[in-house]
CSV table of C-alpha atoms in Angstrom, one decimal:
chain,number,residue,atom,x,y,z
A,634,MET,CA,122.0,66.7,140.1
A,635,SER,CA,125.3,65.1,141.0
A,636,VAL,CA,128.7,66.5,139.8
A,637,ILE,CA,129.1,63.3,137.8
A,638,ASP,CA,125.8,63.8,136.1
A,639,MET,CA,126.6,67.4,135.2
A,640,ILE,CA,130.0,66.4,133.9
A,641,SER,CA,128.3,63.8,131.7
A,642,ILE,CA,125.9,66.3,130.2
A,643,LYS,CA,128.6,68.9,129.6
A,644,HIS,CA,130.9,66.2,128.2
A,645,PHE,CA,128.3,65.1,125.6
A,646,PHE,CA,126.6,68.4,124.8
A,647,GLY,CA,128.8,71.2,126.0
A,648,LYS,CA,130.6,71.7,122.7
A,649,THR,CA,128.1,70.3,120.2
A,650,GLY,CA,127.3,72.5,117.2
A,651,ASP,CA,123.6,72.2,118.0
A,652,GLY,CA,122.1,74.3,120.7
A,653,ALA,CA,121.4,72.1,123.8
A,654,TRP,CA,119.8,72.5,127.1
A,655,SER,CA,118.5,70.1,129.7
A,656,VAL,CA,115.4,70.4,131.9
A,657,ASN,CA,114.3,68.7,135.1
A,658,GLU,CA,110.9,67.2,135.9
A,659,ASP,CA,109.5,70.6,136.8
A,660,GLY,CA,110.6,72.1,133.5
A,661,LEU,CA,113.4,74.1,135.0
A,662,ILE,CA,116.5,74.5,132.8
A,663,THR,CA,119.5,72.8,134.4
A,664,PHE,CA,122.1,73.1,131.6
A,665,TRP,CA,122.5,75.6,128.7
A,666,ASN,CA,125.4,75.2,126.2
A,667,GLN,CA,127.2,77.9,124.2
A,668,ALA,CA,125.6,77.0,120.9
A,669,VAL,CA,122.1,77.8,122.2
A,670,VAL,CA,123.5,81.1,123.6
A,671,LYS,CA,124.4,82.0,120.0
A,672,LEU,CA,121.1,80.9,118.6
A,673,LEU,CA,118.7,82.4,121.2
A,674,GLY,CA,120.8,85.1,122.9
A,675,TYR,CA,120.3,84.2,126.5
A,676,SER,CA,123.4,83.6,128.6
A,677,ALA,CA,123.6,80.4,130.8
A,678,GLU,CA,123.1,82.7,133.8
A,679,GLU,CA,119.9,84.1,132.4
A,680,ALA,CA,118.5,80.6,131.4
A,681,VAL,CA,119.5,78.1,134.1
A,682,ALA,CA,116.8,77.7,136.8
A,683,LYS,CA,114.2,79.4,134.6
A,684,HIS,CA,111.1,77.5,133.4
A,685,CYS,CA,111.8,76.5,129.8
A,686,TRP,CA,108.2,77.3,128.6
A,687,GLN,CA,108.3,80.8,130.1
A,688,LEU,CA,111.7,81.7,128.8
A,689,LEU,CA,111.3,80.6,125.2
A,690,ALA,CA,107.5,81.0,124.8
A,691,GLY,CA,107.5,78.5,121.9
A,692,LEU,CA,105.0,78.8,119.0
A,693,THR,CA,104.1,76.5,116.2
A,694,PRO,CA,105.4,77.6,112.7
A,695,GLU,CA,101.9,78.9,112.1
A,696,GLY,CA,102.1,81.1,115.2
A,697,ASP,CA,99.9,79.2,117.6
A,698,PRO,CA,101.0,78.8,121.3
A,699,TYR,CA,102.9,75.5,121.9
A,700,CYS,CA,105.0,75.6,125.0
A,701,ALA,CA,103.0,75.4,128.3
A,702,PRO,CA,103.5,74.5,131.9
A,703,ILE,CA,102.5,70.9,131.0
A,704,CYS,CA,105.2,70.4,128.3
A,705,PRO,CA,103.8,68.8,125.1
A,706,VAL,CA,107.2,67.3,124.4
A,707,ARG,CA,107.4,65.7,127.8
A,708,GLN,CA,103.9,64.3,127.5
A,709,ALA,CA,104.7,62.8,124.0
A,710,ILE,CA,107.9,61.1,125.3
A,711,LYS,CA,106.0,59.7,128.3
A,712,GLN,CA,103.6,58.1,125.8
A,713,GLY,CA,106.5,56.6,123.9
A,714,ILE,CA,106.4,59.1,121.0
A,715,PRO,CA,109.9,60.1,120.0
A,716,ILE,CA,110.6,63.8,119.2
A,717,THR,CA,113.2,63.6,116.4
A,718,SER,CA,112.2,66.7,114.4
A,719,LEU,CA,109.9,69.4,115.7
A,720,ASP,CA,109.7,72.8,114.1
A,721,LEU,CA,109.0,75.7,116.5
A,722,GLN,CA,109.3,79.4,116.7
A,723,LEU,CA,111.3,80.3,119.8
A,724,ARG,CA,111.6,83.7,121.4
A,725,HIS,CA,115.1,85.2,121.1
A,726,ARG,CA,116.4,87.4,123.8
A,727,ASN,CA,115.8,90.5,121.6
A,728,GLY,CA,112.1,89.7,121.6
A,729,GLN,CA,112.0,88.4,118.0
A,730,TYR,CA,111.0,84.9,117.1
A,731,ILE,CA,113.3,82.5,115.2
A,732,LEU,CA,112.2,79.4,113.4
A,733,ALA,CA,114.2,76.4,114.5
A,734,ASN,CA,114.1,72.6,114.5
A,735,MET,CA,114.3,70.7,117.8
A,736,SER,CA,114.8,67.1,118.8
A,737,THR,CA,114.6,65.7,122.3
A,738,ILE,CA,116.6,63.0,124.1
A,739,PRO,CA,115.2,61.5,127.2
A,740,LEU,CA,117.9,61.0,129.8
A,741,PRO,CA,118.7,57.7,131.6
A,742,GLU,CA,116.9,57.1,134.9
A,743,GLU,CA,120.2,57.3,136.8
A,744,ILE,CA,120.5,61.0,136.0
A,745,ASP,CA,117.8,61.7,138.5
A,746,GLU,CA,117.4,65.4,138.2
A,747,SER,CA,117.5,66.2,134.5
A,748,VAL,CA,115.0,64.3,132.5
A,749,LEU,CA,115.3,65.7,128.9
A,750,VAL,CA,117.9,67.3,126.7
A,751,HIS,CA,116.6,69.4,123.9
A,752,LEU,CA,118.8,69.8,120.8
A,753,LEU,CA,118.2,72.9,118.6
A,754,ARG,CA,119.3,73.9,115.1
A,755,SER,CA,118.4,76.9,113.1
A,756,GLU,CA,116.2,76.1,110.1
A,757,LYS,CA,117.8,76.5,106.7
A,758,GLN,CA,115.4,79.2,105.8
A,759,THR,CA,116.4,81.4,108.7
A,760,LYS,CA,120.0,81.4,107.6
A,761,GLN,CA,119.1,82.8,104.2
A,762,THR,CA,119.6,86.5,103.7
A,763,PHE,CA,116.4,88.5,103.8
A,764,GLN,CA,115.8,90.0,100.4
A,765,PRO,CA,113.4,93.0,100.3
A,766,PHE,CA,110.9,93.5,97.5
A,767,ARG,CA,110.1,96.4,95.3
A,768,ILE,CA,106.3,96.7,95.5
A,769,TYR,CA,104.4,98.7,92.8
A,770,LEU,CA,100.8,99.5,93.8
A,771,LEU,CA,100.2,102.4,91.4
A,772,GLY,CA,98.6,100.7,88.5
A,773,PRO,CA,98.3,96.9,88.6
A,774,LEU,CA,100.1,95.2,91.4
A,775,VAL,CA,103.7,94.3,90.6
A,776,VAL,CA,106.3,92.8,93.0
A,777,THR,CA,109.9,92.3,92.0
A,778,ARG,CA,112.7,90.6,93.9
A,779,GLN,CA,116.2,92.0,94.4
A,780,ASP,CA,117.5,90.1,91.4
A,781,GLY,CA,115.0,91.8,89.1
A,782,THR,CA,112.7,88.8,88.7
A,783,GLN,CA,109.0,89.4,89.0
A,784,VAL,CA,106.7,87.5,91.3
A,785,ASN,CA,104.4,85.6,89.0
A,786,GLY,CA,102.7,82.3,88.3
A,787,PRO,CA,99.2,80.8,88.5
A,788,LEU,CA,98.9,81.1,92.3
A,789,TRP,CA,100.0,84.8,92.1
A,790,ASN,CA,97.5,85.5,89.3
A,791,ARG,CA,94.6,84.7,91.7
A,792,VAL,CA,92.9,88.0,92.7
A,793,LYS,CA,92.8,87.2,96.4
A,794,THR,CA,96.5,86.3,96.5
A,795,ARG,CA,97.4,89.7,95.1
A,796,ALA,CA,94.8,91.5,97.2
A,797,LEU,CA,96.3,90.0,100.4
A,798,MET,CA,99.8,91.0,99.4
A,799,ALA,CA,98.7,94.6,98.6
A,800,TYR,CA,96.8,95.0,101.8
A,801,LEU,CA,99.7,93.7,104.0
A,802,ALA,CA,102.2,95.8,102.1
A,803,MET,CA,100.3,99.0,102.9
A,804,GLN,CA,100.3,98.0,106.6
A,805,LYS,CA,104.1,98.3,106.5
A,806,GLY,CA,104.7,95.6,109.0
A,807,THR,CA,101.8,96.2,111.3
A,808,ALA,CA,100.2,92.9,112.2
A,809,VAL,CA,96.6,92.4,110.9
A,810,SER,CA,94.2,90.0,112.6
A,811,ARG,CA,92.7,87.1,110.8
A,812,GLU,CA,89.2,88.5,111.5
A,813,GLN,CA,90.2,91.8,109.8
A,814,ILE,CA,91.4,90.0,106.7
A,815,LEU,CA,88.3,87.8,106.6
A,816,GLU,CA,86.1,90.9,106.7
A,817,MET,CA,88.1,92.6,104.0
A,818,LEU,CA,88.4,89.7,101.5
A,819,TRP,CA,85.3,87.5,102.2
A,820,PRO,CA,82.7,89.7,103.9
A,821,ASP,CA,79.8,87.6,102.6
A,822,LEU,CA,81.0,84.2,103.6
A,823,ASP,CA,80.5,82.4,106.9
A,824,TYR,CA,83.5,82.0,109.2
A,825,LYS,CA,84.4,78.5,108.3
A,826,ALA,CA,84.3,79.0,104.6
A,827,ALA,CA,86.2,82.3,104.9
A,828,MET,CA,88.9,80.7,107.1
A,829,HIS,CA,89.4,77.9,104.5
A,830,ASN,CA,89.8,80.6,101.8
A,831,LEU,CA,92.2,82.5,104.0
A,832,ASN,CA,94.4,79.5,104.6
A,833,THR,CA,94.5,78.7,100.9
A,834,THR,CA,95.3,82.3,100.0
A,835,VAL,CA,98.1,82.5,102.6
A,836,TYR,CA,99.6,79.3,101.2
A,837,ASN,CA,99.3,80.7,97.6
A,838,LEU,CA,101.0,84.0,98.6
A,839,ARG,CA,103.9,82.2,100.4
A,840,ARG,CA,104.4,79.9,97.5
A,841,SER,CA,104.3,82.9,95.1
A,842,LEU,CA,106.9,84.9,97.0
A,843,GLU,CA,109.2,81.9,97.7
A,844,PRO,CA,108.6,79.2,95.0
A,845,ASP,CA,111.4,77.0,96.4
A,846,LEU,CA,110.1,77.0,100.0
A,847,GLU,CA,110.1,73.5,101.5
A,848,LYS,CA,107.2,74.2,103.8
A,849,ALA,CA,104.9,77.1,103.3
A,850,SER,CA,104.8,77.7,107.1
A,851,HIS,CA,108.6,78.4,107.0
A,852,SER,CA,108.1,81.5,104.9
A,853,ARG,CA,110.6,84.3,105.6
A,854,TYR,CA,108.3,86.9,104.3
A,855,LEU,CA,104.7,86.3,105.4
A,856,LEU,CA,104.6,85.7,109.2
A,857,TYR,CA,101.8,84.5,111.4
A,858,GLN,CA,101.8,85.1,115.2
A,859,ASN,CA,99.1,85.3,117.8
A,860,GLY,CA,96.3,85.2,115.3
A,861,CYS,CA,97.8,88.0,113.1
A,862,TYR,CA,99.6,88.2,109.8
A,863,ARG,CA,102.3,90.6,108.7
A,864,LEU,CA,105.1,91.0,106.2
A,865,ALA,CA,108.5,90.4,107.7
A,866,GLU,CA,110.9,93.3,107.8
A,867,ALA,CA,108.4,95.4,105.9
A,868,GLN,CA,110.3,98.6,106.4
A,869,SER,CA,113.0,97.2,104.1
A,870,ASN,CA,110.6,96.9,101.2
A,871,TRP,CA,110.4,99.7,98.6
A,872,LEU,CA,106.9,100.9,97.9
A,873,ASP,CA,106.1,103.1,94.9
A,874,VAL,CA,103.3,104.8,96.8
A,875,ASP,CA,105.8,106.0,99.4
A,876,ALA,CA,108.3,107.2,96.8
A,877,PHE,CA,105.6,108.9,94.9
A,878,GLU,CA,104.2,110.9,97.9
A,879,THR,CA,107.7,111.7,99.2
A,880,GLY,CA,108.7,113.0,95.7
A,881,VAL,CA,105.6,115.2,95.4
A,882,ARG,CA,106.1,116.7,98.9
A,883,ARG,CA,109.8,117.4,98.1
A,884,ALA,CA,108.9,119.1,94.8
A,885,ARG,CA,106.4,121.3,96.5
A,886,ARG,CA,109.0,122.5,99.0
A,887,GLU,CA,111.5,123.3,96.2
A,888,GLN,CA,111.9,127.0,95.5
A,889,ASP,CA,113.8,126.7,92.2
A,890,ALA,CA,111.3,126.1,89.3
A,891,GLU,CA,113.6,124.1,87.1
A,892,THR,CA,114.6,121.8,90.0
A,893,ALA,CA,111.0,121.4,91.0
A,894,VAL,CA,110.1,120.3,87.5
A,895,LYS,CA,112.7,117.5,87.6
A,896,ILE,CA,111.5,116.3,90.9
A,897,TYR,CA,107.9,116.4,89.8
A,898,LYS,CA,108.7,114.4,86.6
A,899,THR,CA,110.5,111.7,88.6
A,900,ALA,CA,107.7,111.3,91.1
A,901,LEU,CA,104.9,111.4,88.5
A,902,ALA,CA,106.6,108.7,86.4
A,903,LEU,CA,105.9,106.3,89.2
A,904,TYR,CA,102.2,106.7,88.7
A,905,ARG,CA,101.6,103.9,86.2
A,906,GLY,CA,97.8,104.2,86.7
A,907,ASP,CA,95.2,104.4,89.5
A,908,TYR,CA,96.1,102.6,92.7
A,909,LEU,CA,95.6,98.8,92.3
A,910,PHE,CA,93.2,99.3,89.4
A,911,ASP,CA,93.3,95.6,88.7
A,912,LEU,CA,91.6,95.0,92.1
A,913,THR,CA,89.1,97.9,92.1
A,914,ASP,CA,86.1,95.9,90.9
A,915,THR,CA,86.5,93.2,93.5
A,916,HIS,CA,87.6,95.1,96.7
A,917,ASN,CA,85.9,98.1,98.1
A,918,TRP,CA,88.8,98.9,100.5
A,919,VAL,CA,90.9,99.9,97.5
A,920,ARG,CA,88.6,102.8,96.4
A,921,ASP,CA,89.3,105.3,99.2
A,922,GLN,CA,93.1,105.0,98.8
A,923,GLN,CA,92.7,105.1,95.0
A,924,PHE,CA,90.7,108.4,95.2
A,925,ARG,CA,93.2,110.0,97.6
A,926,LEU,CA,96.2,109.1,95.5
A,927,GLN,CA,94.5,110.2,92.3
A,928,GLU,CA,93.9,113.6,93.9
A,929,ILE,CA,97.6,113.9,94.8
A,930,TYR,CA,98.5,112.9,91.2
A,931,LEU,CA,96.2,115.5,89.6
A,932,SER,CA,97.3,118.2,91.9
A,933,ALA,CA,101.0,117.4,91.2
A,934,LEU,CA,100.3,117.5,87.5
A,935,ALA,CA,98.7,120.9,87.9
A,936,ASP,CA,101.7,122.2,89.8
A,937,LEU,CA,104.0,120.9,87.1
A,938,ALA,CA,102.0,122.6,84.4
A,939,GLN,CA,102.1,125.9,86.3
A,940,HIS,CA,105.9,125.6,86.6
A,941,TYR,CA,106.1,125.1,82.8
A,942,GLU,CA,103.9,128.2,82.3
A,943,ASN,CA,106.1,130.2,84.6
A,944,LEU,CA,109.2,129.0,82.6
A,945,GLY,CA,107.6,130.1,79.3
A,946,MET,CA,107.2,126.4,78.2
A,947,GLU,CA,103.6,126.7,76.9
A,948,GLU,CA,103.6,123.5,74.8
A,949,GLU,CA,104.8,121.4,77.7
A,950,ALA,CA,102.2,123.0,79.9
A,951,ILE,CA,99.5,122.2,77.4
A,952,ALA,CA,100.5,118.6,77.3
A,953,ILE,CA,100.2,118.3,81.1
A,954,TYR,CA,96.8,120.0,81.2
A,955,GLN,CA,95.6,117.6,78.5
A,956,GLN,CA,96.9,114.7,80.6
A,957,ILE,CA,94.9,116.0,83.6
A,958,LEU,CA,91.7,116.1,81.5
A,959,LEU,CA,92.3,112.5,80.3
A,960,VAL,CA,92.0,111.4,83.9
A,961,ASP,CA,89.2,113.8,84.9
A,962,CYS,CA,87.5,115.6,82.1
A,963,CYS,CA,85.5,117.7,84.6
A,964,GLN,CA,88.5,119.7,86.0
A,965,GLU,CA,87.4,123.2,85.2
A,966,THR,CA,90.5,125.0,86.4
A,967,SER,CA,92.7,122.9,84.0
A,968,CYS,CA,90.2,123.5,81.2
A,969,ARG,CA,90.4,127.3,81.7
A,970,LYS,CA,94.3,127.1,81.8
A,971,LEU,CA,94.3,125.1,78.6
A,972,MET,CA,91.9,127.5,76.9
A,973,ALA,CA,94.0,130.4,77.9
A,974,LEU,CA,97.2,128.8,76.6
A,975,PHE,CA,95.6,127.8,73.3
A,976,THR,CA,94.4,131.4,72.8
A,977,LYS,CA,97.8,132.8,73.7
A,978,LEU,CA,99.3,130.6,70.9
A,979,GLY,CA,96.7,131.7,68.4
A,980,LYS,CA,94.8,128.4,68.5
A,981,ARG,CA,91.3,129.8,69.1
A,982,SER,CA,89.4,126.8,67.6
A,983,GLU,CA,91.3,124.4,69.9
A,984,ALA,CA,90.4,126.6,72.9
A,985,ILE,CA,86.7,126.5,72.0
A,986,GLN,CA,86.7,122.7,71.5
A,987,VAL,CA,88.2,122.3,75.0
A,988,CYS,CA,85.3,124.3,76.5
A,989,GLN,CA,82.7,122.3,74.5
A,990,ARG,CA,84.1,119.0,75.7
A,991,LEU,CA,84.0,120.3,79.2
A,992,ALA,CA,80.4,121.2,78.9
A,993,GLN,CA,79.5,117.8,77.6
A,994,CYS,CA,81.6,116.1,80.3
A,995,LEU,CA,79.9,118.1,83.2
A,996,ALA,CA,76.5,117.3,81.8
A,997,ASN,CA,77.2,113.6,81.4
A,998,GLU,CA,79.2,112.9,84.5
A,999,LEU,CA,77.8,115.4,87.1
A,1000,ASP,CA,74.6,116.7,85.5
A,1001,ILE,CA,75.7,120.3,86.0
A,1002,ILE,CA,76.7,123.2,83.8
A,1003,MET,CA,80.0,125.0,83.7
A,1004,SER,CA,80.7,127.8,86.1
A,1005,ASP,CA,80.2,131.5,85.3
A,1006,LYS,CA,83.9,132.0,85.3
A,1007,THR,CA,84.5,129.3,82.6
A,1008,ARG,CA,81.5,130.5,80.6
A,1009,ALA,CA,82.8,134.1,80.6
A,1010,LEU,CA,86.2,133.0,79.3
A,1011,TYR,CA,84.5,130.9,76.6
A,1012,GLU,CA,82.4,133.9,75.5
A,1013,LYS,CA,85.4,136.1,75.4
A,1014,ILE,CA,87.4,133.7,73.2
A,1015,ARG,CA,84.5,133.0,70.9
A,1016,SER,CA,83.8,136.7,70.3
A,1017,ALA,CA,87.4,137.7,69.8
């Protein structure tokens, strides 16, 4: 490139607000302005003389590879197709991808080395501040935004939309392949039908999370790259499951009983119901997590009840043991604790009724009889 040619490119594009770079016939970068440094992070020294497609590794908004040694943009322009607005994900120097809009100007023939100038501007969506969600998985799925509004609407009310959100939320930013999602949500469908359903569900979820989104593929929250989906900046989201488990662990480490009671109550208040119980009937993958979290919940309730007993708060302990039995009527240890407390308070008939309900529950639910330990306590109370 001649000095005059370089001066011309710098003159026209050196101080433009849009990022600008030029490439030669081989796809090597020949010019790189300051605006594109700010957008993509690479200095001119790092970019010039590098192959454009290797440096930026462009993807479509959907996450499919776009840039290649045979440049699709160059090929389109050779065929007389103007590139006035092309949305791409481009690789920033920090390794993250940014969504941007690009247009391309073919240079005059007399500028014999550089053949194209690409102009780049950040998409409106990428300039918006990322707003994390509060995601409630204990009970029916609820997602709220920073301003307190709740994600809702007809698209959100579809079971698969909520199931996809819940599953991705539990991955905490780990990318999940399309194939894994297909197997999870549509295990009985053939690949083509399942893929159609997935694309529809992804669209529905993006529109639910961002109702004002101009293009669903520009979502700030649900990202697709290299055949995988993930929630953007997932670590910024608040999950009730994490807060619940963290609170229970903290309560168990607490040595002071009164302080432990307060911590347990705060953690247990997050348990609005079984994990994603609104999805249990339609998705088997929910059940294992649901069982695990319910076990933590029941164990934490038992710990809280024991603290109440140690503090001489029998009525409070009774209420907690009754709460346990509402969830699982076959909990013999809690039944014995409740029988003993009722007896201590002179409520012998209530203690006997607890044992009778236990016997019925064990027979109906598990087809077994109560343990010798429970039966001995029952006989002792009845004969007193």
